[in-house]
């Protein structure tokens, strides 16, 4: 299946446009929908142990894949509506995280940077 | 800033690996962290009107950009840990959505597909 | 329907105990389930305008009522497991909020206290 | 500290009224704020093991207590705005859950009722 980043962004834009959903797609509403999808992803794991969450059966893995896609599609939508370049945002945040979580303090340690 | 999709995935993997965070990164835990970041994104908008959410000042827009990046980075992380191709997942879900939300029923209508 | 606070806490405890769910009910897991229910509550409102969210039809109001109950039951569960008195916690937080949001600054203003 | 259920509801109502926050308090907005608080509660546990989440130090326990209170206060607020009796809602849901999760099927099993 063709799965190029720019192609997906373009198809997604067309999809919402064709359905005249732009009116519903205020950043506030999309952010709500995005959290709901994130919670649906999380729900799959909530009664599993951490170990179980690593070895999903085929059906659960497929469900996870769909929920990841849902979160991703809303993430692309809110980025488009607010004219944010998501790849640039990610690169910028990664650079910031390298400062916030210096190797010598963060290694083997999942504390929040404010607690380091 | 260089911001190529594969480059970001590679840097992110290295970032977690260098900090020996792989032990914390069970899918269950990453899914939790992802929802938390989605909620932080949503929090920016919660007392705004929909209209206000469309015209953010520079400071709010920057905050949104960072939260979008945080969600995206966890989305890439959970995809990596579970060996899911996020672009393929998105393409597959878009194709499904075209069936679930047919143009003639979904146009101008944000009802969930089960209510159409 | 009998609906006394202590009676509900007691029945809920018995319900989980009878089903031998105590093993699943780590605070971590309950917190996850609680967020999922909160997201389900939110989902009902996500494509509504604020005005629409105030005048729900009977069916939506019933759905909201069930989701509110789900969040509440998990809130009572996590409080029980961690031996927290939820009414005392609420009274304490209300007292703190009176300090954090002084009348002269907070009136007609939904800014977070850190921004006041 | 006085911590009677009806007293808290009354104080909370007065608190919002004094600050003229009723305009911000559409059910849509409160539901968003409630999810954000649920996520903040969850965040405390996200990198802990389930075992660690059961034996919190004093500081973490206090943080949990505050977040539980925040969720609870928003739950009371949305119930008030929509004129829902939260105790009745909980009693009703508990009765429904006894049907959805019959003892013989649900014992020792955290599967969702649709999977039982």
PDB file of C-alpha atoms in Angstrom, chain C residues 5-77:
ATOM      1  CA  UNK C   5     -22.632   7.863  49.546  1.00  0.00           C
ATOM      2  CA  UNK C   6     -21.387   5.281  52.046  1.00  0.00           C
ATOM      3  CA  UNK C   7     -23.775   2.659  50.718  1.00  0.00           C
ATOM      4  CA  UNK C   8     -22.365   3.074  47.199  1.00  0.00           C
ATOM      5  CA  UNK C   9     -18.793   2.801  48.438  1.00  0.00           C
ATOM      6  CA  UNK C  10     -19.690  -0.374  50.273  1.00  0.00           C
ATOM      7  CA  UNK C  11     -21.519  -1.949  47.330  1.00  0.00           C
ATOM      8  CA  UNK C  12     -18.703  -1.071  44.946  1.00  0.00           C
ATOM      9  CA  UNK C  13     -16.132  -2.694  47.215  1.00  0.00           C
ATOM     10  CA  UNK C  14     -18.252  -5.842  47.417  1.00  0.00           C
ATOM     11  CA  UNK C  15     -18.731  -5.846  43.634  1.00  0.00           C
ATOM     12  CA  UNK C  16     -14.978  -5.890  42.913  1.00  0.00           C
ATOM     13  CA  UNK C  17     -14.307  -8.337  45.718  1.00  0.00           C
ATOM     14  CA  UNK C  18     -16.949 -10.802  44.501  1.00  0.00           C
ATOM     15  CA  UNK C  19     -15.407 -10.762  41.020  1.00  0.00           C
ATOM     16  CA  UNK C  20     -11.863 -11.159  42.387  1.00  0.00           C
ATOM     17  CA  UNK C  21     -10.799  -8.061  40.493  1.00  0.00           C
ATOM     18  CA  UNK C  22      -8.529  -6.796  43.250  1.00  0.00           C
ATOM     19  CA  UNK C  23      -5.483  -8.148  41.387  1.00  0.00           C
ATOM     20  CA  UNK C  24      -6.258  -5.992  38.370  1.00  0.00           C
ATOM     21  CA  UNK C  25      -6.938  -2.995  40.524  1.00  0.00           C
ATOM     22  CA  UNK C  26      -3.499  -1.536  40.984  1.00  0.00           C
ATOM     23  CA  UNK C  27      -3.668   2.258  41.246  1.00  0.00           C
ATOM     24  CA  UNK C  28      -1.818   2.442  37.916  1.00  0.00           C
ATOM     25  CA  UNK C  29      -4.466   0.373  36.159  1.00  0.00           C
ATOM     26  CA  UNK C  30      -7.408   2.126  37.772  1.00  0.00           C
ATOM     27  CA  UNK C  31      -5.963   5.518  36.847  1.00  0.00           C
ATOM     28  CA  UNK C  32      -5.774   4.324  33.229  1.00  0.00           C
ATOM     29  CA  UNK C  33      -9.363   3.088  33.279  1.00  0.00           C
ATOM     30  CA  UNK C  34     -10.515   6.339  34.850  1.00  0.00           C
ATOM     31  CA  UNK C  35      -8.941   8.418  32.072  1.00  0.00           C
ATOM     32  CA  UNK C  36     -10.563   6.175  29.474  1.00  0.00           C
ATOM     33  CA  UNK C  37     -13.981   6.768  31.033  1.00  0.00           C
ATOM     34  CA  UNK C  38     -13.322  10.515  31.216  1.00  0.00           C
ATOM     35  CA  UNK C  39     -12.511  10.427  27.499  1.00  0.00           C
ATOM     36  CA  UNK C  40     -15.748   8.558  26.794  1.00  0.00           C
ATOM     37  CA  UNK C  41     -17.630  11.298  28.622  1.00  0.00           C
ATOM     38  CA  UNK C  42     -15.802  13.933  26.604  1.00  0.00           C
ATOM     39  CA  UNK C  43     -16.457  12.109  23.346  1.00  0.00           C
ATOM     40  CA  UNK C  44     -20.183  12.782  23.694  1.00  0.00           C
ATOM     41  CA  UNK C  45     -19.493  16.518  23.507  1.00  0.00           C
ATOM     42  CA  UNK C  46     -16.638  16.709  21.049  1.00  0.00           C
ATOM     43  CA  UNK C  47     -18.469  17.819  17.903  1.00  0.00           C
ATOM     44  CA  UNK C  48     -21.131  19.809  19.743  1.00  0.00           C
ATOM     45  CA  UNK C  49     -20.985  23.557  20.215  1.00  0.00           C
ATOM     46  CA  UNK C  50     -20.829  24.703  23.827  1.00  0.00           C
ATOM     47  CA  UNK C  51     -24.463  25.756  23.547  1.00  0.00           C
ATOM     48  CA  UNK C  52     -25.507  22.336  22.275  1.00  0.00           C
ATOM     49  CA  UNK C  53     -23.681  20.707  25.175  1.00  0.00           C
ATOM     50  CA  UNK C  54     -26.048  22.535  27.526  1.00  0.00           C
ATOM     51  CA  UNK C  55     -29.267  21.254  25.962  1.00  0.00           C
ATOM     52  CA  UNK C  56     -28.855  17.528  25.506  1.00  0.00           C
ATOM     53  CA  UNK C  57     -31.669  15.326  24.329  1.00  0.00           C
ATOM     54  CA  UNK C  58     -32.855  12.559  26.615  1.00  0.00           C
ATOM     55  CA  UNK C  59     -30.689   9.873  25.032  1.00  0.00           C
ATOM     56  CA  UNK C  60     -27.480  11.905  25.214  1.00  0.00           C
ATOM     57  CA  UNK C  61     -28.240  12.961  28.791  1.00  0.00           C
ATOM     58  CA  UNK C  62     -28.625   9.317  29.759  1.00  0.00           C
ATOM     59  CA  UNK C  63     -25.309   8.497  28.078  1.00  0.00           C
ATOM     60  CA  UNK C  64     -23.637  11.336  29.975  1.00  0.00           C
ATOM     61  CA  UNK C  65     -25.127  10.085  33.222  1.00  0.00           C
ATOM     62  CA  UNK C  66     -23.644   6.626  32.668  1.00  0.00           C
ATOM     63  CA  UNK C  67     -20.198   7.984  31.842  1.00  0.00           C
ATOM     64  CA  UNK C  68     -20.238  10.266  34.890  1.00  0.00           C
ATOM     65  CA  UNK C  69     -21.087   7.219  36.971  1.00  0.00           C
ATOM     66  CA  UNK C  70     -18.209   5.251  35.429  1.00  0.00           C
ATOM     67  CA  UNK C  71     -15.696   7.966  36.246  1.00  0.00           C
ATOM     68  CA  UNK C  72     -17.095   8.280  39.751  1.00  0.00           C
ATOM     69  CA  UNK C  73     -16.931   4.540  40.424  1.00  0.00           C
ATOM     70  CA  UNK C  74     -13.279   4.388  39.371  1.00  0.00           C
ATOM     71  CA  UNK C  75     -12.574   7.456  41.476  1.00  0.00           C
ATOM     72  CA  UNK C  76     -14.047   5.710  44.491  1.00  0.00           C
ATOM     73  CA  UNK C  77     -12.072   2.570  43.647  1.00  0.00           C
TER      74      UNK C  77
END
